[in-house]
Structure formats: C-alpha cells, structure tokens
mmCIF file of C-alpha atoms and ligand atoms in Angstrom:
data_model
loop_
_atom_site.group_PDB
_atom_site.id
_atom_site.type_symbol
_atom_site.label_atom_id
_atom_site.label_comp_id
_atom_site.label_asym_id
_atom_site.label_seq_id
_atom_site.Cartn_x
_atom_site.Cartn_y
_atom_site.Cartn_z
ATOM 1 C CA MET W 24 11.925 -16.905 60.653
ATOM 2 C CA LEU W 25 11.274 -13.287 59.868
ATOM 3 C CA ILE W 26 11.166 -10.003 61.738
ATOM 4 C CA ASP W 27 8.636 -7.357 60.742
ATOM 5 C CA THR W 28 10.723 -4.252 61.355
ATOM 6 C CA HIS W 29 7.859 -1.780 60.955
ATOM 7 C CA CYS W 30 4.237 -2.346 61.847
ATOM 8 C CA HIS W 31 1.434 -0.237 63.287
ATOM 9 C CA LEU W 32 -0.669 -2.323 65.660
ATOM 10 C CA ASP W 33 -2.806 0.404 67.242
ATOM 11 C CA PRO W 34 -6.274 -0.557 68.487
ATOM 12 C CA GLN W 35 -7.809 1.748 65.885
ATOM 13 C CA TYR W 36 -6.409 -0.501 63.142
ATOM 14 C CA PHE W 37 -6.811 -3.805 65.003
ATOM 15 C CA PRO W 38 -9.855 -3.304 67.232
ATOM 16 C CA GLU W 39 -9.877 -7.016 68.074
ATOM 17 C CA GLY W 40 -6.473 -6.532 69.756
ATOM 18 C CA ALA W 41 -2.950 -7.256 68.537
ATOM 19 C CA ASP W 42 -2.561 -10.733 70.014
ATOM 20 C CA GLU W 43 -4.639 -12.618 67.429
ATOM 21 C CA THR W 44 -2.881 -10.806 64.626
ATOM 22 C CA LEU W 45 0.508 -11.623 66.090
ATOM 23 C CA SER W 46 -0.442 -15.283 66.552
ATOM 24 C CA ARG W 47 -1.259 -15.506 62.857
ATOM 25 C CA ALA W 48 2.103 -13.918 62.110
ATOM 26 C CA ARG W 49 3.950 -16.356 64.345
ATOM 27 C CA SER W 50 2.217 -19.247 62.558
ATOM 28 C CA ALA W 51 3.583 -17.790 59.318
ATOM 29 C CA GLY W 52 7.119 -17.745 60.772
ATOM 30 C CA VAL W 53 7.309 -14.093 61.822
ATOM 31 C CA ILE W 54 8.916 -14.096 65.256
ATOM 32 C CA GLY W 55 9.634 -10.440 66.020
ATOM 33 C CA PHE W 56 7.736 -7.198 65.588
ATOM 34 C CA VAL W 57 8.813 -3.578 65.787
ATOM 35 C CA CYS W 58 5.687 -1.628 66.677
ATOM 36 C CA ILE W 59 5.814 2.019 65.609
ATOM 37 C CA GLY W 60 4.638 4.365 68.342
ATOM 38 C CA VAL W 61 3.408 7.453 66.517
ATOM 39 C CA GLY W 62 0.127 9.306 65.954
ATOM 40 C CA SER W 63 -0.695 10.582 69.423
ATOM 41 C CA LEU W 64 0.605 10.200 72.960
ATOM 42 C CA GLU W 65 -2.065 7.560 73.505
ATOM 43 C CA GLN W 66 -0.904 5.571 70.471
ATOM 44 C CA THR W 67 2.730 5.797 71.545
ATOM 45 C CA GLU W 68 1.817 4.590 75.025
ATOM 46 C CA ALA W 69 -0.152 1.695 73.494
ATOM 47 C CA ALA W 70 2.889 0.620 71.478
ATOM 48 C CA LEU W 71 5.052 0.719 74.597
ATOM 49 C CA ALA W 72 2.498 -1.202 76.632
ATOM 50 C CA LEU W 73 2.389 -3.923 73.984
ATOM 51 C CA ALA W 74 6.187 -4.133 73.949
ATOM 52 C CA ALA W 75 6.280 -4.289 77.753
ATOM 53 C CA ARG W 76 3.786 -7.141 77.752
ATOM 54 C CA ARG W 77 5.159 -9.263 74.896
ATOM 55 C CA PRO W 78 8.808 -10.308 74.616
ATOM 56 C CA ASP W 79 8.523 -10.565 70.815
ATOM 57 C CA VAL W 80 7.444 -6.924 70.383
ATOM 58 C CA TRP W 81 9.646 -3.836 70.541
ATOM 59 C CA ALA W 82 8.548 -0.245 70.171
ATOM 60 C CA THR W 83 9.680 3.012 68.629
ATOM 61 C CA VAL W 84 8.793 6.536 69.707
ATOM 62 C CA GLY W 85 8.541 9.512 67.376
ATOM 63 C CA VAL W 86 6.395 12.020 65.548
ATOM 64 C CA HIS W 87 5.266 11.103 62.049
ATOM 65 C CA PRO W 88 5.736 13.994 59.603
ATOM 66 C CA HIS W 89 1.948 13.963 59.077
ATOM 67 C CA ASP W 90 1.563 14.920 62.749
ATOM 68 C CA ALA W 91 4.419 17.414 62.978
ATOM 69 C CA ALA W 92 2.013 20.360 63.246
ATOM 70 C CA SER W 93 0.594 19.002 66.506
ATOM 71 C CA CYS W 94 4.007 18.508 68.117
ATOM 72 C CA ASP W 95 4.309 21.158 70.817
ATOM 73 C CA ALA W 96 6.833 21.416 73.654
ATOM 74 C CA LEU W 97 4.604 19.438 76.005
ATOM 75 C CA LEU W 98 4.242 16.474 73.662
ATOM 76 C CA GLU W 99 7.933 16.562 72.849
ATOM 77 C CA ALA W 100 8.799 16.404 76.546
ATOM 78 C CA GLU W 101 6.490 13.406 77.052
ATOM 79 C CA LEU W 102 7.906 11.590 74.048
ATOM 80 C CA ARG W 103 11.456 12.305 75.189
ATOM 81 C CA ARG W 104 10.654 10.633 78.476
ATOM 82 C CA LEU W 105 9.043 7.605 76.782
ATOM 83 C CA ALA W 106 11.819 7.212 74.207
ATOM 84 C CA ASN W 107 14.212 6.459 77.026
ATOM 85 C CA ALA W 108 12.437 3.204 77.905
ATOM 86 C CA GLU W 109 14.434 0.028 77.494
ATOM 87 C CA ARG W 110 11.995 -1.609 75.057
ATOM 88 C CA VAL W 111 12.219 1.393 72.735
ATOM 89 C CA VAL W 112 14.717 0.342 70.101
ATOM 90 C CA ALA W 113 14.601 3.395 67.831
ATOM 91 C CA VAL W 114 13.363 6.955 67.435
ATOM 92 C CA GLY W 115 10.751 7.151 64.703
ATOM 93 C CA GLU W 116 9.142 7.158 62.474
ATOM 94 C CA ILE W 117 10.274 10.672 61.741
ATOM 95 C CA GLY W 118 11.015 12.423 58.477
ATOM 96 C CA LEU W 119 9.426 14.401 55.675
ATOM 97 C CA ASP W 120 6.299 13.758 53.634
ATOM 98 C CA PHE W 121 5.939 16.363 50.909
ATOM 99 C CA HIS W 122 3.472 14.175 49.010
ATOM 100 C CA TYR W 123 0.568 14.566 51.426
ATOM 101 C CA ASP W 124 1.782 17.765 53.132
ATOM 102 C CA HIS W 125 -0.446 17.095 56.148
ATOM 103 C CA SER W 126 1.809 19.414 58.167
ATOM 104 C CA PRO W 127 3.620 22.550 56.946
ATOM 105 C CA ARG W 128 6.978 21.635 55.453
ATOM 106 C CA ASP W 129 9.035 23.880 57.715
ATOM 107 C CA LYS W 130 7.384 22.347 60.764
ATOM 108 C CA GLN W 131 8.049 18.839 59.429
ATOM 109 C CA ALA W 132 11.709 19.738 59.014
ATOM 110 C CA GLN W 133 11.929 21.276 62.483
ATOM 111 C CA VAL W 134 10.426 18.212 64.198
ATOM 112 C CA PHE W 135 12.580 15.876 62.115
ATOM 113 C CA ARG W 136 15.700 17.740 63.280
ATOM 114 C CA GLN W 137 14.575 17.772 66.932
ATOM 115 C CA PHE W 138 14.054 14.031 66.984
ATOM 116 C CA ILE W 139 17.342 13.267 65.260
ATOM 117 C CA GLN W 140 18.940 15.238 68.068
ATOM 118 C CA LEU W 141 17.013 13.163 70.595
ATOM 119 C CA ALA W 142 18.164 9.927 68.926
ATOM 120 C CA ARG W 143 21.763 11.113 69.153
ATOM 121 C CA GLU W 144 21.351 11.958 72.834
ATOM 122 C CA LEU W 145 19.841 8.532 73.511
ATOM 123 C CA LYS W 146 22.242 6.767 71.151
ATOM 124 C CA LYS W 147 19.351 4.994 69.475
ATOM 125 C CA PRO W 148 18.919 4.517 65.718
ATOM 126 C CA ILE W 149 16.347 6.404 63.666
ATOM 127 C CA VAL W 150 13.441 5.105 61.573
ATOM 128 C CA VAL W 151 12.992 7.500 58.655
ATOM 129 C CA HIS W 152 9.808 8.093 56.677
ATOM 130 C CA THR W 153 10.478 9.986 53.456
ATOM 131 C CA ARG W 154 8.115 10.720 50.600
ATOM 132 C CA SER W 155 8.563 13.175 47.734
ATOM 133 C CA ALA W 156 11.396 14.874 49.596
ATOM 134 C CA PRO W 157 14.534 12.855 48.819
ATOM 135 C CA ASN W 158 17.088 15.658 48.753
ATOM 136 C CA GLU W 159 15.621 17.497 51.728
ATOM 137 C CA THR W 160 15.643 14.274 53.752
ATOM 138 C CA LEU W 161 19.265 13.479 52.942
ATOM 139 C CA GLN W 162 20.279 17.083 53.650
ATOM 140 C CA ILE W 163 18.745 17.015 57.135
ATOM 141 C CA LEU W 164 20.226 13.586 57.936
ATOM 142 C CA SER W 165 23.592 14.952 56.937
ATOM 143 C CA ASP W 166 23.227 18.356 58.721
ATOM 144 C CA GLU W 167 22.127 16.721 61.955
ATOM 145 C CA LYS W 168 24.868 14.081 61.896
ATOM 146 C CA ALA W 169 22.351 11.253 61.854
ATOM 147 C CA ALA W 170 25.182 8.959 60.766
ATOM 148 C CA ASP W 171 26.312 8.947 64.415
ATOM 149 C CA VAL W 172 23.384 6.662 65.203
ATOM 150 C CA GLY W 173 22.315 5.429 61.750
ATOM 151 C CA GLY W 174 19.015 3.729 61.236
ATOM 152 C CA ILE W 175 16.528 2.609 58.663
ATOM 153 C CA ILE W 176 14.905 4.153 55.607
ATOM 154 C CA HIS W 177 11.548 2.499 56.079
ATOM 155 C CA CYS W 178 9.178 1.505 53.281
ATOM 156 C CA PHE W 179 11.942 2.212 50.788
ATOM 157 C CA SER W 180 10.409 3.843 47.728
ATOM 158 C CA GLU W 181 13.222 5.841 46.163
ATOM 159 C CA ASP W 182 15.803 4.980 43.511
ATOM 160 C CA LYS W 183 19.348 3.659 43.418
ATOM 161 C CA ALA W 184 20.969 7.093 43.631
ATOM 162 C CA PHE W 185 19.073 7.828 46.845
ATOM 163 C CA ALA W 186 19.830 4.347 48.178
ATOM 164 C CA THR W 187 23.547 4.846 47.614
ATOM 165 C CA ARG W 188 23.549 8.110 49.550
ATOM 166 C CA ALA W 189 21.415 6.680 52.352
ATOM 167 C CA LEU W 190 23.671 3.641 52.727
ATOM 168 C CA ASP W 191 26.683 5.974 52.898
ATOM 169 C CA LEU W 192 24.982 7.875 55.725
ATOM 170 C CA GLY W 193 24.617 4.662 57.702
ATOM 171 C CA PHE W 194 21.011 3.837 56.873
ATOM 172 C CA ASP W 195 19.733 0.362 56.050
ATOM 173 C CA LEU W 196 16.915 -0.070 53.549
ATOM 174 C CA SER W 197 13.643 -1.663 54.592
ATOM 175 C CA PHE W 198 11.300 -3.033 51.937
ATOM 176 C CA SER W 199 7.537 -3.144 52.360
ATOM 177 C CA GLY W 200 4.752 -4.593 50.194
ATOM 178 C CA ILE W 201 5.357 -1.765 47.720
ATOM 179 C CA VAL W 202 8.334 -3.651 46.309
ATOM 180 C CA THR W 203 5.946 -6.341 45.034
ATOM 181 C CA PHE W 204 3.865 -3.892 43.007
ATOM 182 C CA LYS W 205 4.204 -4.196 39.238
ATOM 183 C CA ARG W 206 5.302 -0.647 38.559
ATOM 184 C CA ALA W 207 7.867 -0.520 41.374
ATOM 185 C CA LEU W 208 10.804 -1.131 39.038
ATOM 186 C CA ASP W 209 13.195 1.353 40.690
ATOM 187 C CA ILE W 210 12.510 -0.135 44.105
ATOM 188 C CA GLN W 211 12.923 -3.665 42.779
ATOM 189 C CA GLU W 212 16.252 -2.694 41.265
ATOM 190 C CA VAL W 213 17.461 -1.468 44.655
ATOM 191 C CA ALA W 214 16.116 -4.553 46.463
ATOM 192 C CA ALA W 215 18.022 -6.781 44.061
ATOM 193 C CA TRP W 216 21.227 -4.779 44.300
ATOM 194 C CA ALA W 217 21.607 -3.519 47.902
ATOM 195 C CA PRO W 218 24.306 -5.147 50.081
ATOM 196 C CA LYS W 219 22.894 -8.187 51.819
ATOM 197 C CA ASP W 220 23.834 -6.944 55.270
ATOM 198 C CA ARG W 221 21.906 -3.667 54.753
ATOM 199 C CA ILE W 222 18.392 -4.855 53.888
ATOM 200 C CA LEU W 223 15.298 -5.419 56.022
ATOM 201 C CA VAL W 224 11.660 -6.330 55.445
ATOM 202 C CA GLU W 225 8.520 -4.854 56.954
ATOM 203 C CA THR W 226 4.776 -4.645 56.442
ATOM 204 C CA ASP W 227 3.945 -1.071 57.529
ATOM 205 C CA SER W 228 0.650 -2.698 58.546
ATOM 206 C CA PRO W 229 -2.220 -1.841 58.283
ATOM 207 C CA TYR W 230 -1.209 -0.290 54.953
ATOM 208 C CA LEU W 231 0.369 -1.521 51.742
ATOM 209 C CA ALA W 232 -0.437 -5.219 51.734
ATOM 210 C CA PRO W 233 1.876 -6.994 49.289
ATOM 211 C CA ILE W 234 0.748 -8.794 46.173
ATOM 212 C CA PRO W 235 -1.203 -11.166 46.163
ATOM 213 C CA LEU W 236 -3.043 -9.561 49.086
ATOM 214 C CA ARG W 237 -3.026 -5.999 47.823
ATOM 215 C CA GLY W 238 -6.010 -4.000 49.047
ATOM 216 C CA LYS W 239 -6.578 -6.085 52.179
ATOM 217 C CA ARG W 240 -5.845 -4.781 55.659
ATOM 218 C CA CYS W 241 -2.155 -5.516 55.957
ATOM 219 C CA GLU W 242 -0.875 -7.442 58.971
ATOM 220 C CA PRO W 243 2.561 -8.680 60.057
ATOM 221 C CA ALA W 244 1.999 -12.230 58.705
ATOM 222 C CA TYR W 245 2.096 -10.766 55.213
ATOM 223 C CA VAL W 246 5.773 -9.847 55.484
ATOM 224 C CA LEU W 247 6.338 -13.408 54.282
ATOM 225 C CA HIS W 248 5.102 -12.440 50.806
ATOM 226 C CA THR W 249 7.416 -9.446 50.671
ATOM 227 C CA ALA W 250 10.380 -11.525 51.838
ATOM 228 C CA ARG W 251 9.659 -14.212 49.251
ATOM 229 C CA PHE W 252 9.479 -11.585 46.521
ATOM 230 C CA VAL W 253 12.756 -9.936 47.565
ATOM 231 C CA ALA W 254 14.448 -13.353 47.772
ATOM 232 C CA GLY W 255 13.285 -13.990 44.200
ATOM 233 C CA LEU W 256 14.719 -10.667 43.028
ATOM 234 C CA ARG W 257 18.050 -11.515 44.632
ATOM 235 C CA GLY W 258 18.071 -15.119 43.445
ATOM 236 C CA VAL W 259 18.454 -16.572 46.930
ATOM 237 C CA PRO W 260 16.238 -19.031 48.831
ATOM 238 C CA LEU W 261 13.590 -17.501 51.096
ATOM 239 C CA GLU W 262 15.234 -19.139 54.136
ATOM 240 C CA GLU W 263 18.518 -17.373 53.410
ATOM 241 C CA LEU W 264 16.832 -13.989 52.925
ATOM 242 C CA ALA W 265 14.862 -14.493 56.139
ATOM 243 C CA GLU W 266 17.924 -15.366 58.172
ATOM 244 C CA GLN W 267 19.948 -12.489 56.732
ATOM 245 C CA THR W 268 17.278 -9.836 57.262
ATOM 246 C CA SER W 269 16.597 -11.071 60.801
ATOM 247 C CA GLN W 270 20.302 -10.861 61.598
ATOM 248 C CA ASN W 271 20.357 -7.366 60.136
ATOM 249 C CA ALA W 272 17.389 -6.339 62.283
ATOM 250 C CA GLN W 273 19.104 -7.751 65.314
ATOM 251 C CA ARG W 274 22.295 -5.874 64.604
ATOM 252 C CA ARG W 275 20.554 -2.607 63.746
ATOM 253 C CA LEU W 276 17.876 -2.562 66.441
ATOM 254 C CA GLY W 277 19.168 -4.996 69.036
ATOM 255 C CA VAL W 278 15.985 -7.038 68.814
ATOM 256 C CA LEU W 279 16.565 -10.579 69.904
ATOM 257 C CA ALA W 280 13.660 -12.588 68.618
ATOM 258 C CA VAL W 281 12.000 -15.036 70.936
ATOM 259 C CA LEU W 282 11.503 -18.428 69.383
ATOM 260 C CA ASN W 283 8.557 -19.787 71.341
HETATM 261 ZN ZN1 ZN O 26 6.036 5.700 57.089
HETATM 262 ZN ZN1 ZN O 27 4.779 3.495 59.422
#
C-alpha cells in the first residue's frame, strides 16, 4: 500500500478525468494521492474539488515558481482563502526554479517567501520545488523559519550535502521516477542513505515516468516502480518500504489513507 505524495491530476493532463487513472493506481496498491493545486486558480480549484469528492485524495495550494510572475495580490488573496480548507494538507508546490527561469528570479524568491509565511500562519507543511538553486532555496527556508512547519523537498534531485541540510531544517525527501534513471547516482546515494522515517515516494505525474515506463505519460500507479527501486537501493522488501513511506506521509501530511 503506497501513497503518491505528489501528483498533478488536472484535466489538461488527464482529459478523460482523474477517476479512471486513480482506479488503475488503486489496483496497483496506491491508496492515497496528494494532488498538487498549482498553475492557475482554475487548476487549484480543480484539485480542491477532487479532494472534496474523493476521500483518498488530498490537495495542496501554492504558486509554482514557473508561475511566480503571474502571482498578483488578487490571486494571492484567493489562494490564501483556499489554502485554509480542511482537505488542503500543505502549501505548495512553491520554491525556486533557476533551470527554466520561467519567472524572474527575484519574483520567484518573493512569492516563495510569501507562501512560506502563509504556511506558518496556517501551521501547514510546505511542499518545495527546487531546481538549480540549492543554496538560494536553503537560505530562504532558513530566513523564513520554514522549520516551524517543515515539509517535503519534492522530486528530490540534489546531493547528499543538500539532503543533510534539508533534513536539518525539518524537510523530508520525496523521490520521484528520476531516482530510477541511470545517471541519477547522487540521488540514488541519498535514497539509499536517508533516515527511513524521512523518505517519501511520488510520481509528479504527468511527468517523469520511472524506468521501465520512461517517456510515457506518468500516472500515480507508476509510483510502484519508484518504490520498488528505492526498496532495492535500501536492501529492504518493497512491502516494508511501502509501509514506512505511507506512515511517513501520514505523519507529515496527516493523510489517512482509505483502504476501500
Ligand atoms: Zn515540482
Ligand atoms: Zn509538481
């Protein structure tokens, strides 16, 4: 039994609707889904509506660093209101992406800080997206006292030094399909080494399908492949890794998976 702690299930990615996709995941043993509500107000509302309708789905609310440039006071106010909802288990994904630079870096940093402040007000954990900005990300988490609420470094793709600092700041490490890629040696090292009560698994669907499904549209069922790979790295049975990561998700996000 696994929990996919980070998936995007928006209609634009799954035009046939999320239910079929989630049925396939449940058949594969994935019993809980954290649906990331970013992109636009419409997309955030869709994530919340899905979580309101299905007891095995929870939502997050945030502004992806790609979209930071479009975050004005009006949108922030709307998202603040939505983030308060009971089924919203975290603020995110928020962070810095200096690889794509879809939004100006100073604006990314400003929005990141604003939403950490919101998470602290709401006492909800944070889901962090970080790419090509390791030191800047850690600096902001530290400046803004993100440790007060902690959270998750999603789609972990940094090295052991970063992992050590993130763990110290109260952030768990979530592994996506990237960990299964051949050249991901640094990430594999961290996945093998990190404390067992601080690791999670996710798909980040529709992106980053794990090997052996790389290149396909990723969906929550595929988290099984990532979990099996991480279990192999750690030398533990898949069942043990699944139980541990689900417990971790429950502790970190308060998601109580529904069995039937
Ligand atoms: Zn991300
Ligand atoms: Zn994501």
